[in-house]
Each structure stands twice: as structure tokens, then as C-alpha cells.
XYZ file of C-alpha atoms in Angstrom:
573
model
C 0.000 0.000 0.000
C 3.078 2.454 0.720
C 4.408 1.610 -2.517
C 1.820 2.424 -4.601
C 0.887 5.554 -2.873
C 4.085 6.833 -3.510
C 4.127 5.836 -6.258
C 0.677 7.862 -7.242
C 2.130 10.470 -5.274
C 5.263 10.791 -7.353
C 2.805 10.710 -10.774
C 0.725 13.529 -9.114
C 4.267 15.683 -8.124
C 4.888 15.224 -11.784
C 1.653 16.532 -13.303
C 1.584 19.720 -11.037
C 5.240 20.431 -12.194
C 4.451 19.894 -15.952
C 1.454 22.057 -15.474
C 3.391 24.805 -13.314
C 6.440 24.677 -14.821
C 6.070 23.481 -17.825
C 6.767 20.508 -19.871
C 8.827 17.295 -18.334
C 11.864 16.309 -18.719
C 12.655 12.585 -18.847
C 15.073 11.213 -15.848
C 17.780 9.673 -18.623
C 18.436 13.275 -19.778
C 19.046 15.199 -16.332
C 22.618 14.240 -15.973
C 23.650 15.411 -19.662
C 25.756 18.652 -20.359
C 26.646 19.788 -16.863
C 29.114 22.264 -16.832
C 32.635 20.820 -15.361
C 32.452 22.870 -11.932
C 28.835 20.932 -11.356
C 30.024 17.109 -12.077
C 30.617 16.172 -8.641
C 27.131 17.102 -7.247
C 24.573 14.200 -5.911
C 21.208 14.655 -7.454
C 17.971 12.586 -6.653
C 16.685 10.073 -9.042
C 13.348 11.245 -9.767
C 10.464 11.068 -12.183
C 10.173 13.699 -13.943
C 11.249 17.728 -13.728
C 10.303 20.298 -14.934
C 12.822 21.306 -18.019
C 12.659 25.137 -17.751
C 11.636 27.365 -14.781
C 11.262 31.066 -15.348
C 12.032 33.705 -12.668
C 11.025 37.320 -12.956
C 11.034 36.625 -16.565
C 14.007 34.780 -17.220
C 14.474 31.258 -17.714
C 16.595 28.569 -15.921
C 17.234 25.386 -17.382
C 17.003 22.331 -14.812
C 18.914 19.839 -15.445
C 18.158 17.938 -11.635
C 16.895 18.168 -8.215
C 19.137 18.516 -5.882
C 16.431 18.019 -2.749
C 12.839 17.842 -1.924
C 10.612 18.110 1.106
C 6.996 18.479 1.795
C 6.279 21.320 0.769
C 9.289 22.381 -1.452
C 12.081 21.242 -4.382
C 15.687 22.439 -4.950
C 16.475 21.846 -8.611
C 20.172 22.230 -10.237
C 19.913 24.840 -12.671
C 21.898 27.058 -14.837
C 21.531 30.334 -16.991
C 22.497 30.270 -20.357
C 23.187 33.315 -22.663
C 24.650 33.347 -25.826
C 28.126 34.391 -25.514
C 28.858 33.563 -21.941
C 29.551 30.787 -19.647
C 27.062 28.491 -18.081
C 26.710 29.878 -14.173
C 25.655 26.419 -11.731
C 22.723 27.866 -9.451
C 20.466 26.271 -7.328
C 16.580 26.842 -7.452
C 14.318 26.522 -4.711
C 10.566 26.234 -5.192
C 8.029 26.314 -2.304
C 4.434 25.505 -2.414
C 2.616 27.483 -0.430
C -0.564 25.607 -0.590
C 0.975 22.774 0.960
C 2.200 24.583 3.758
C 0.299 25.201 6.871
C 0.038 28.616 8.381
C 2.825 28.640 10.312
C 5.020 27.497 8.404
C 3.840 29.899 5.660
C 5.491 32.773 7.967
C 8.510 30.664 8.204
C 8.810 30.454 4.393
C 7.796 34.095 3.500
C 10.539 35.260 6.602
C 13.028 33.175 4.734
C 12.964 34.409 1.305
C 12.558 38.449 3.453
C 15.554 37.817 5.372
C 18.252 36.170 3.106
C 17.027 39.534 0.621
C 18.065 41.615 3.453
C 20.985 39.844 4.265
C 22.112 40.105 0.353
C 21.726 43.893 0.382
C 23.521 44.492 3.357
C 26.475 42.080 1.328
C 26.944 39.764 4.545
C 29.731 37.717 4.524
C 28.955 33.512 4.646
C 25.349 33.822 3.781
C 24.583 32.261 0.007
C 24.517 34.444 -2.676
C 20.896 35.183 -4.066
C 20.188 36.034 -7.889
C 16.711 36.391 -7.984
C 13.328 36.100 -5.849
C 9.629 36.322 -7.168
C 6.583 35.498 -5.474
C 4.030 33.975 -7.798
C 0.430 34.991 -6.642
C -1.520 33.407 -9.080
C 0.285 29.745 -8.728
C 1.089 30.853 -4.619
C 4.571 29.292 -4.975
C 8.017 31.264 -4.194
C 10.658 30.921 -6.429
C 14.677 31.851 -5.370
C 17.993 31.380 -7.253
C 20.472 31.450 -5.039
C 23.916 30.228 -4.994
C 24.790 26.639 -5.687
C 26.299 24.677 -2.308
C 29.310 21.953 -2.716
C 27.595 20.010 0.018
C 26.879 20.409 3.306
C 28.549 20.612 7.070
C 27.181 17.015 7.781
C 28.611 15.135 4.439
C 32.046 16.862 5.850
C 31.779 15.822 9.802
C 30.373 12.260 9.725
C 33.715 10.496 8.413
C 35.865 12.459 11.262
C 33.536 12.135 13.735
C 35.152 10.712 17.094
C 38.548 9.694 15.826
C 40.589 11.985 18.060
C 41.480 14.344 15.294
C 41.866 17.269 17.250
C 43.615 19.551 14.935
C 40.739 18.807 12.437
C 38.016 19.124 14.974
C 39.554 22.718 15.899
C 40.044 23.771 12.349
C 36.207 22.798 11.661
C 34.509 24.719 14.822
C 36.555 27.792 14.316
C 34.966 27.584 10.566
C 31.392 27.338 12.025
C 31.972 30.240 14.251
C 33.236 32.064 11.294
C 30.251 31.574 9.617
C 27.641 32.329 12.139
C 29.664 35.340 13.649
C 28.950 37.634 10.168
C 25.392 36.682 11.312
C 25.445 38.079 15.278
C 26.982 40.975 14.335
C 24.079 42.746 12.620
C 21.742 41.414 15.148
C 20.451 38.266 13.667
C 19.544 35.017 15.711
C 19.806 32.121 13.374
C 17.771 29.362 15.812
C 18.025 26.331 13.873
C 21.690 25.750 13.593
C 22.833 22.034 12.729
C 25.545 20.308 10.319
C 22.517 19.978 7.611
C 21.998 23.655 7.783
C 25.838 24.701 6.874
C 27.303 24.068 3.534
C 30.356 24.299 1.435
C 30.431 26.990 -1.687
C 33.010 27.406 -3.811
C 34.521 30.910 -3.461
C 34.157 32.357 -6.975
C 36.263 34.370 -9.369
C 35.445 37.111 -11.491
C 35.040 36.544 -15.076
C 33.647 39.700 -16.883
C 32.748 41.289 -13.687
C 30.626 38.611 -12.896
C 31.340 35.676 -10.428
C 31.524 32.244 -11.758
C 32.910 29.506 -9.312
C 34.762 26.907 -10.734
C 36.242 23.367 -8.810
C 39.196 24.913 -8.555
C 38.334 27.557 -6.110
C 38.280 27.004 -2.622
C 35.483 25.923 -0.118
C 33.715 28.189 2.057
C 31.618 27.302 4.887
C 28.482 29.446 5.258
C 24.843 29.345 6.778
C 21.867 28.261 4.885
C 18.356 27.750 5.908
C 16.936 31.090 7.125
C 13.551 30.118 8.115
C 13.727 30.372 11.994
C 16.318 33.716 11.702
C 15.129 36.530 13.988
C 16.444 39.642 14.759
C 17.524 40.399 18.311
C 15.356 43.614 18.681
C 12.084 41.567 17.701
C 13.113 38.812 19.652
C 10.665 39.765 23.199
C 7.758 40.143 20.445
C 8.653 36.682 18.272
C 5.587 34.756 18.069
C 5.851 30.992 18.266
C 4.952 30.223 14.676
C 8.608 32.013 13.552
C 10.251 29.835 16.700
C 11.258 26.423 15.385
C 14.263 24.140 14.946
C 15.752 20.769 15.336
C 15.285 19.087 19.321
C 18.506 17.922 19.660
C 20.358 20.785 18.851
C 18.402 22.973 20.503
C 18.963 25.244 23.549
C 16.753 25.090 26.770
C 15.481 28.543 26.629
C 14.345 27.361 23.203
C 13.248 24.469 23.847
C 11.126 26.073 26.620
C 9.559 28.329 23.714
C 8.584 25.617 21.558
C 7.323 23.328 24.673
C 4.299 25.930 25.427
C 0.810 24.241 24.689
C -0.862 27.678 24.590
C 0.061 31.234 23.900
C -0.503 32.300 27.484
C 2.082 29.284 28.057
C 4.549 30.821 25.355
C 4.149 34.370 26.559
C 5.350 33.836 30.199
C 7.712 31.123 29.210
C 8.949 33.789 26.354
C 9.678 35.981 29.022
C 10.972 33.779 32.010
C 13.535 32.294 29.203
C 14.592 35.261 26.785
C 16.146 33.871 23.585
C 19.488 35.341 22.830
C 22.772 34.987 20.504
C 23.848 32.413 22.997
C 21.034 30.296 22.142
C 22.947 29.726 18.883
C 25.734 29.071 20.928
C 24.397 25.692 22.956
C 23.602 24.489 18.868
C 27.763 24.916 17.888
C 28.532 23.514 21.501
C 26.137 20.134 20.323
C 28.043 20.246 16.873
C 31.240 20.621 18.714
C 30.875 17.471 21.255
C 29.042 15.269 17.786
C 32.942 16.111 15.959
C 35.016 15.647 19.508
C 32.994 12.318 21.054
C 31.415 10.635 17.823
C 27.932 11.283 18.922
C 25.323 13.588 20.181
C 25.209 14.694 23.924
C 21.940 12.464 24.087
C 22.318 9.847 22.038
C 21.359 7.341 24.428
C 17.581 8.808 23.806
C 17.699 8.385 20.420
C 19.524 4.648 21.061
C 15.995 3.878 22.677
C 13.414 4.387 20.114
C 15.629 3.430 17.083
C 13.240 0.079 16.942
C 10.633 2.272 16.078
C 9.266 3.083 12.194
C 10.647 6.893 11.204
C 7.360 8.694 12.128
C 6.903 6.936 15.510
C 10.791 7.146 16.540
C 10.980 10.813 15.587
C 7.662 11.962 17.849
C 8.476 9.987 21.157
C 12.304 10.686 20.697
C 11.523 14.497 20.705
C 9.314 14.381 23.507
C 11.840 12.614 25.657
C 14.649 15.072 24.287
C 12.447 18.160 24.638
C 11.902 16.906 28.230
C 15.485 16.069 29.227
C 16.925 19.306 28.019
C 14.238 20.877 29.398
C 14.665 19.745 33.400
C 18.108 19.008 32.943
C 17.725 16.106 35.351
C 20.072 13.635 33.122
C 23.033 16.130 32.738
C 25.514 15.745 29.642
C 28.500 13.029 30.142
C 31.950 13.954 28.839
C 34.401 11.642 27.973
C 37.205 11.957 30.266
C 39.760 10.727 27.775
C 39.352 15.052 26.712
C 39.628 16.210 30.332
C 42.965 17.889 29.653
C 41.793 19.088 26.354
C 41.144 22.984 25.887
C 38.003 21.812 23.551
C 36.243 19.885 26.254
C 36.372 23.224 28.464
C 35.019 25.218 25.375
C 32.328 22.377 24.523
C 31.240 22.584 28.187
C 31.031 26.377 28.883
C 28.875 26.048 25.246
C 26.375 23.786 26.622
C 25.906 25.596 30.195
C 22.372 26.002 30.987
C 22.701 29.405 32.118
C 22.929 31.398 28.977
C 24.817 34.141 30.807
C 27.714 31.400 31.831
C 27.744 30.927 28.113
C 30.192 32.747 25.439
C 29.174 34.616 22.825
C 30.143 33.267 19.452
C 32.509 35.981 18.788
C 34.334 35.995 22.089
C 35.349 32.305 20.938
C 36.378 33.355 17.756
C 39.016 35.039 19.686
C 39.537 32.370 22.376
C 40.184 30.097 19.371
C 42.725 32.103 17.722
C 44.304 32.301 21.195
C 44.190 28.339 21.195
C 45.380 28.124 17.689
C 48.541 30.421 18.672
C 49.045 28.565 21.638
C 48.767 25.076 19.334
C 51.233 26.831 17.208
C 53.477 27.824 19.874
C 53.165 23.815 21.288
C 53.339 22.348 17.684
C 56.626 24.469 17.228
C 58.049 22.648 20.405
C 56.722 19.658 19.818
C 58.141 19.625 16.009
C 61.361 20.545 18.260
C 60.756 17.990 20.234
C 59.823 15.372 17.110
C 63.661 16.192 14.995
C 65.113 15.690 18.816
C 63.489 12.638 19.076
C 64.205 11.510 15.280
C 67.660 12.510 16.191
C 67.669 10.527 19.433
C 65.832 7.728 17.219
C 68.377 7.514 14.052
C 70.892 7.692 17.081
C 69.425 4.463 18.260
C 69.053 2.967 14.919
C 72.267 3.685 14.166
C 73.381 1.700 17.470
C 71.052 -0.872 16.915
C 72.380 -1.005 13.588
C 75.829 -1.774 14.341
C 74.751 -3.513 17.168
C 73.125 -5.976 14.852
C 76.048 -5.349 12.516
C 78.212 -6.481 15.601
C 76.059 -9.388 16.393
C 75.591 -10.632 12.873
C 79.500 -10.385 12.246
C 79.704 -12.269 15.916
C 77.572 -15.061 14.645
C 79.416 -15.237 11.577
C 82.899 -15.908 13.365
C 81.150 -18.242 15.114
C 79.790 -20.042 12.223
C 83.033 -20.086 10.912
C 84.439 -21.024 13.565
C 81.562 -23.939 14.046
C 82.483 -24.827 10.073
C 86.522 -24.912 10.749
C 85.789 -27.097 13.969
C 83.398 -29.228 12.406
C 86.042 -29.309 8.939
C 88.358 -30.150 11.544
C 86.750 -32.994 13.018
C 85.765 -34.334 10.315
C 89.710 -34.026 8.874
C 90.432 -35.699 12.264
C 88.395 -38.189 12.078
C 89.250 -38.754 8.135
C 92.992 -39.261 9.194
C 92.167 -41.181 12.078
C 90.300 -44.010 9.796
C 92.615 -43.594 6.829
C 95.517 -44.683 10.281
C 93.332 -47.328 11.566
C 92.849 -48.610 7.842
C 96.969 -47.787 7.518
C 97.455 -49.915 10.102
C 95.359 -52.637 9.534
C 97.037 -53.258 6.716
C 100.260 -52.675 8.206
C 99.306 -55.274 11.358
C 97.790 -57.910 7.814
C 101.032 -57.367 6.432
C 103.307 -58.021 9.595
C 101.020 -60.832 9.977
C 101.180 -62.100 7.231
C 105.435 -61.802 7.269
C 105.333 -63.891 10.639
C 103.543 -66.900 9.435
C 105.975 -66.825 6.454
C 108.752 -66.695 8.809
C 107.031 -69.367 11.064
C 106.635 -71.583 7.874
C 109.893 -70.944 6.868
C 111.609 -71.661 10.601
C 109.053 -74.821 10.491
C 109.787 -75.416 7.240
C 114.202 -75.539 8.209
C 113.607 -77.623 11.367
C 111.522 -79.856 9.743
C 115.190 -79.887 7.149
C 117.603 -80.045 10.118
C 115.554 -82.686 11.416
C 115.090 -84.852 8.874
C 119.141 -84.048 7.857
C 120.350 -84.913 11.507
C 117.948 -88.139 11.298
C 119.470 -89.148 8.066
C 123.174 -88.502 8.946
C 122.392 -90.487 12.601
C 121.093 -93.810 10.790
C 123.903 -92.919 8.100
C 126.545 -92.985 10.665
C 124.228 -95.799 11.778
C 123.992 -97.838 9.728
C 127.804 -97.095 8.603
C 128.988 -98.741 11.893
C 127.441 -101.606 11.933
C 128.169 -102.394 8.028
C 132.315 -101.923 9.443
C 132.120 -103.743 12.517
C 132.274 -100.859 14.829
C 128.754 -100.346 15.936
C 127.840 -102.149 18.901
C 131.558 -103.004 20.286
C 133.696 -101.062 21.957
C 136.838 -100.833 20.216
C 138.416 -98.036 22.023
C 142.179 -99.216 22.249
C 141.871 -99.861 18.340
C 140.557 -96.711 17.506
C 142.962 -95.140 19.447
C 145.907 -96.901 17.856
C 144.347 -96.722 14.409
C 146.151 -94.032 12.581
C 143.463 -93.534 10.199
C 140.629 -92.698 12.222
C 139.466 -90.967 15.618
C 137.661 -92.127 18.620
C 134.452 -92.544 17.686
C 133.305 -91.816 21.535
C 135.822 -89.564 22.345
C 134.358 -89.008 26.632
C 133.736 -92.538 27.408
C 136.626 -93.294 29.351
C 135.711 -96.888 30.249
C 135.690 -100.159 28.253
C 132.153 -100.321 28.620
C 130.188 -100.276 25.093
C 128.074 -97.358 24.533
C 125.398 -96.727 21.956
C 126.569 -94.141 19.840
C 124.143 -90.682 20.602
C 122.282 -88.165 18.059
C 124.436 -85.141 17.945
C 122.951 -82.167 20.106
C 121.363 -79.495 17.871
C 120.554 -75.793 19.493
C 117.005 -75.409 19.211
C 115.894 -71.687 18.569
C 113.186 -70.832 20.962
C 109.253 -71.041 19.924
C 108.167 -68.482 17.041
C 105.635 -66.257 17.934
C 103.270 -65.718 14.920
C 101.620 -62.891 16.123
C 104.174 -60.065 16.770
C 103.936 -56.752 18.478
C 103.317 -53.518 16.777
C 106.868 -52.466 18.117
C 108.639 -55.165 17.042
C 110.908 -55.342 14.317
C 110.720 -58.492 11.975
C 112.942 -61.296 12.951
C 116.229 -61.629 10.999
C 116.618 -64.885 9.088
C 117.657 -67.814 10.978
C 121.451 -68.669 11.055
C 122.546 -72.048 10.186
C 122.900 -74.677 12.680
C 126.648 -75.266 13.474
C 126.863 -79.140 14.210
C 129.841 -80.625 14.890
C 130.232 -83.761 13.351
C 131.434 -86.823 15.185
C 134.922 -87.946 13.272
C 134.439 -91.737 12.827
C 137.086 -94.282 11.967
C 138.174 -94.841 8.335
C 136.199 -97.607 7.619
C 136.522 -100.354 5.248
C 133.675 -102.168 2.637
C 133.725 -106.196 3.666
C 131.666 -108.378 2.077
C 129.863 -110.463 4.135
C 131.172 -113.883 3.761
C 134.581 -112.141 4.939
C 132.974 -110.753 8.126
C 133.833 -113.875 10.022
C 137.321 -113.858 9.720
C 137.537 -110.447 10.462
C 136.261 -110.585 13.256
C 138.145 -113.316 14.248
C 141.444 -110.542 13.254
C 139.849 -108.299 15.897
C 139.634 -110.633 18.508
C 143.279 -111.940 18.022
C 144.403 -108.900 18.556
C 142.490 -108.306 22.018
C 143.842 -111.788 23.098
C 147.314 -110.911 22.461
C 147.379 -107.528 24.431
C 145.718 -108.933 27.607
């Protein structure tokens, strides 16, 4: 159901502006030709508009709306003539039919005051080109300068991030532009981020002003429905006495809280409006920018459940209420508490307008602040190349310290390499010894049991020689008659031979005996490290028996040889 009666509502906006203004001008074709200066601004997606607006006969082509409200439309429009530039304006239509009463006097005391304000060439108030009041179509028409965008588009980002240079670079601009204002006696009443907005200070081209995007931003006032003048103030009448809850003052709040006019009357003059009532507003702006949110946000935290309509009624109540009694007072972060804002923010949003400033007098407090900020940014930047100083002096050290350390722990990775290269070297030379002298202990092993065979190998020689010449000698004896008789008187008269047992000094017979050989003592195969090899064995010095010259018998003359030999024995006894 909401849908389509916007929807219908939208088709019926469209009719009355072909029929007021003329004929429609499809949505695809708004955005077309704009001059350069005018690209960057944000226009609604509507419709239909109206293609041509004329003013106190001249003509405006629209090529958007900017904004739109109840009971009025800002379009984006521009004046062309033939041999001059196009000049961005912005046109602002209000239907008076649609307005109630009092709100009527609001309208008709906006477009009579920022006329008044032109004349008198105020600074930071928007330019205006032309103003007509339509009778027969009861709608007021006003071109007035075109706005960049507006205080609250340039807050919200910065908004509680602890950018205090920022934050007292911004409220210095808002007193700037509401100062102009309080020095010819004006009230504004309805100050808030929505109703301040950037314009682009313009240069002169043939003695007329044409801003361009390469101008600088101005902040200045806007909205001039709720302005009063100081002097008329004690006789304002609560239909010209409006503005936004929460960024309104107590005294004002007062005003707008009377249910009757005998109410407003006595509460008009129990709680005077003043200057300083626009001074609580910029104190609310002020804490929004310092803490990130408004000094009763915890009211508006409450109903935000709520549809728009609903939330919006019983949140202003509550907020007309609390500001009102002042029973809940404002909490202030206490992370500021040193900060020379947080002493301006709270002497702004005393709620004794005399223990309030006037906007002026903080103009100068904050060009005392900014000289002292100056003064303490100068040290501190004194301070900051000290401490860069100090800090590439410790960078430095830890520099070389790390140099130092890194050079350290490369001497001791070399030296971890050389003692591992030389451990390993070690340990090379120390196997390629052990494997030396393996084979040098295989080789001197191998040496000994030749030796040993070859010592075995000679006794088994001598042996078998010593054998062979004992049965020789033997054998010898017996074949001469000499073996087994002792015949020691005839060897010892035999020229020829010797005594064959040369020690037996009696007659008795002896066997003849194996000549004693000098046995070397046993070979040990398996020599010591330290020992030398053994030096070939000497040849065994035997001395050999001397036997009788002995004589070949045959046997069959054995008998009477014998016989011979025993003769003889018979004739020397």
C-alpha cells in the first residue's frame, strides 16, 4: 500500500510540475551537459522535472533536483546566454498551498531575510540572484547560490577519531560563519551540520562571479527560516520559533514546549532567547565532531526500533523533556579532560545562557588556542627532529649492534664450520691410520707366518738331515764292525781314524748318541706392533762326530775279520 501511494504520489508531483512549470523532462536526460564545476554534485533520481523554470522573466534550465521536502524542491539549474559561460545555481521552489500557516510565515521570513541579508552584502550567507513570489500559482521561487555540500557530508567520516587539529580547524569555521550573522543582530535558531554548507569561493570573469572546482570551499549558513532579529526577539511569536530538538537550547526548547500562547508568553519571558542560544547548537556540533555522537544519544539509542514517524515523535518528547529539566546532565568523555576543547564544549552547553560565550568571544579564544597550538606544535616539532635525532641515534646503534652481532655469529659459524672441517679431517685421518694400520698389522702378519713356515719349514730340514746322517753314521757302523763293540784301544791306535766316543773313558760299550742341535726358541706368529721383523735364521753349526776310516767287507769275509779283531784283544791282555 506504501508503494503504490508513492508511487501515485510521485505521478501527481509530476503533473503539477508539468502544469506549473512546464513541460517534463525525462530522468535519462538530467545528468547530460553539466558544466565541469557541477560534475561532482549528488542529485535525486526522480520522475520527472520540470525542463525550464522562469524567474522574474528569465528562464533557468534544470537539469536535476538537488532536494525535496513536503512542501518544497531544490532543482540544479543554470543560466544560459549566448556568448557567456554556463553559471551552476540552485533553485528553490516552495508551495505554499501545501504549507500550513505557520510554516507559511517561516517560508515568507526566509525568502525576506536572506534579501536583506544580500543587500547588506553579509559575509557567509549564500549568494541570491533572484526572488519572485508567484500569486496566481502561490509558490516562491529563489535562485540562489549553488552549495558543494553540506557541514554534515564533511563531519560524519571524522567524527570521534581523536582528530583534534581537524576538529579545531572545523569549529573555528562554524563560528566564522555564524559570527557575520550576530553581528548585525540576527539570531539564526536552527543551527545544525545539515543547515551549513560548502560553496566554492568564486572568481570574477567579466565582472561577474563564476565559481569553478578549482576555487576554494567556504563554509556558510543556509536555511533562514527560523532567523530573527535580536530587537524583535521579546515580540517573536511561536509560529517564527522552530528548529531541530537535539540541537536545541533550553530557553528554546522552553519556547517551543508551550501548549498555549498564554504558556509561550510567560515562558517567552521567564527564558529570553538570545545569541547564545545559537551558541548551545555549535557547543552540540562541537561534542558530535570531539565524542562521535550527540550529547543524548542514548535517547535516540531507545526508540531506534521504532518506524521513522513513531521514533521521531516519542524521541523528541523525551529530548524536549530532558533538556528541558536538565535532570540527566551531559557526560563527557574523560579521555578530553585535559583538552582545551572539552572546556570550550562545556562552557557552550551551560544552561545558564549568561555562563555561556558569545560566538565571537570564541572566535578570539580560538585564535588564542590556535597560537598557543602553534606555539606547542613548534616545540613539539622541536621535540619530534630531537626525538628523530635521538631515534636515528638508536638505529644507528642498533644497527651496528646488529652489525656487531651478525658479524659475531658469523665468526662463530666459521668457527663452528673450521671445527666441524676439523673434526671431520680428524676423524678422516684417524680411519685412513686405523685402515693404515690394519694393513700394516695384515702385512706383519702375514710376514710372521711366512717366517714361522719358513723356521718350520728348516727344522723340519735339520731334522730330517740330523735323522738321516744319525742312521747314516748308523747304519755305517754296523756295516764296518764298529757299531755295537767297543773298540776303544783300536781306535785309538788306528792311525786312520778318531775315537768314535771320544768321553767314554771306560771299556764299557756305549750306543753311539744323536748329535745335540741348538734349538731356537718357539716363534711367535703374532708379533707386536713395536717389534721389528725377525732376521733370518742362522745355520745350525753341528759338529760332526769324526768316525774311523772304515773299510767295505763283504759279508762272507765278516767272520774272519772278526776273528782278526779278537786276536788282537787276546794278544794284548
Amino acid at each position: 500500500m506504501k508503494s503504490k501511494a508513492a508511487a501515485i504520489l510521485m505521478a501527481l508531483m509530476a503533473l503539477y510540475a508539468e502544469v506549473v512549470f512546464g513541460k517534463a523532462l525525462p530522468i535519462r536526460e538530467i545528468y547530460s551537459d553539466l558544466p565541469p564545476e557541477c560534475k561532482t554534485l549528488n542529485l535525486e533520481t526522480v520522475e520527472s522535472i520540470p525542463t525550464v523554470i522562469t524567474v522574474n522573466g528569465k528562464q533557468y534550465n534544470i537539469k536535476g533536483q538537488i532536494q525535496h521536502g513536503a512542501t518544497s524542491r531544490v532543482f540544479h539549474a543554470f543560466e544560459q546566454h549566448d556568448n557567456s559561460p554556463k553559471r551552476c545555481m540552485a533553485l528553490k521552489v516552495v508551495d505554499l498551498e501545501k504549507i500550513e500557516h505557520k510554516q507559511r510565515n517561516q517560508a515568507t521570513n526566509e525568502a525576506k531575510i536572506l534579501g536583506e541579508l544580500n543587500q547588506k552584502k553579509v559575509e557567509r550567507i549564500p549568494k541570491l540572484f533572484e526572488i519572485e513570489q508567484h500569486p496566481t500559482n502561490k509558490t516562491i521561487s529563489m535562485v540562489m547560490e549553488l552549495a558543494h555540500h553540506d557541514l554534515f557530508d564533511e563531519i560524519t567520516p571524522h567524527m570521534g577519531l581523536g582528530k583534534h587539529e581537524w576538529v579545531r580547524n572545523t569549529f573555528k569555521e562554524i563560528l566564522q560563519a555564524i559570527n557575520p550573522l550576530h553581528k548585525i543582530g540576527f539570531v539564526h535558531g536552527d543551527l545544525k551540520p545539515e543547515n551549513m554548507a560548502y560553496f566554492r569561493a568564486p572568481r570574477v570573469i567579466n565582472d561577474q562571479h563564476f565559481p569553478t572546482k578549482d576555487d576554494p570551499l567556504v563554509l556558510k549558513v543556509i536555511d533562514f527560516g527560523g532567523v530573527m532579529k535580536k530587537q524583535e526577539l521579546s515580540k517573536a511569536c511561536g509560529e517564527i520559533v522552530t528548529g531541530t530538538v537535539m540541537y536545541m537550547s533550553p530557553e528554546q526548547v522552553a519556547w517551543c514546549a508551550a501548549h498555549d500562547e498564554e504558556e509561550f508568553l510567560a515562558r517567552r519571558k521567564q527564558f529570553p532567547l538570545s545569541t547564545k542560544s545559537d551558541t548551545w547548537s555549535a557547543g552540540v556540533i562541537l561534542y558530535q565532531m570531539l565524542h562521535g555522537k550527540s550529547p543524548y544519544y542514548w535517547i535516540t539509542k531507545k526508540y531506534e526500533h521504532l518506524d521513522e514517524e513513531e521514533r521521531g515523535e516519542k524521541a523528541d518528547a523525551e529530548l524536549r523533556q530532558t533538556i528541558f529539566d536538565g535532570k540527566k546532565p551531559i557526560e563527557f568523555d574523560e579521555k578530553y579532560q585535559d583538552l582545551p576543547l572539552l572546556e570550550i564544549v562545556k562552557r557552550c552547553l551551560a544552561r545558564n545562557p549568561d555562563d555561556r560565550p558569545e560566538i565571537e568571544q570564541l572566535l578570539h579564544e580560538m585564535d588564542k588556542l590556535g597560537h598557543r597550538v602553534e606555539q606547542l606544535e613548534g616545540k613539539i616539532e622541536k621535540l619530534e627532529e630531537e626525538a628523530e635525532d635521538l631515534r636515528e641515534e638508536k638505529e644507528e646503534r642498533e644497527e651496528e649492534k646488529e652489525r656487531d652481532e651478525e658479524e659475531k655469529k658469523d665468526e662463530e659459524e666459521e668457527d663452528e664450520k673450521y671445527e666441524e672441517e676439523r673434526e671431520e679431517e680428524e676423524h678422516r685421518l684417524a680411519e685412513e691410520r686405523m685402515k693404515k694400520q690394519a694393513q700394516e698389522n695384515a702385512r706383519l702378519q702375514q710376514e710372521a707366518r711366512f717366517r714361522y713356515e719358513q723356521e718350520m719349514a728348516r727344522r723340519r730340514q735339520a731334522q730330517q738331515a740330523n735323522l738321516q746322517f744319525f742312521w747314516n753314521n748308523f747304519l755305517g757302523g754296523m756295516n764296518n764292525g764298529y757299531g755295537f763293540f767297543p773298540l776303544r784301544n783300536q781306535f785309538q791306535n788306528n792311525q786312520v781314524g778318531q775315537n768314535f766316543y771320544p768321553n767314554n773313558n771306560n771299556n764299557n760299550f756305549a750306543p753311539p748318541r744323536m748329535p745335540q742341535l741348538a734349538m731356537p726358541p718357539p716363534l711367535n706368529v703374532f708379533l707386536p706392533q713395536t717389534m721389528s721383523p725377525l732376521p733370518p735364521p742362522k745355520p745350525v753349526q753341528t759338529q760332526q762326530q769324526a768316525y774311523p776310516q772304515t773299510q767295505k767287507f763283504i759279508f762272507p769275509g765278516l767272520i774272519e775279520h772278526l776273528k782278526e779283531i779278537h786276536a788282537i784283544r787276546a794278544s794284548e791282555k
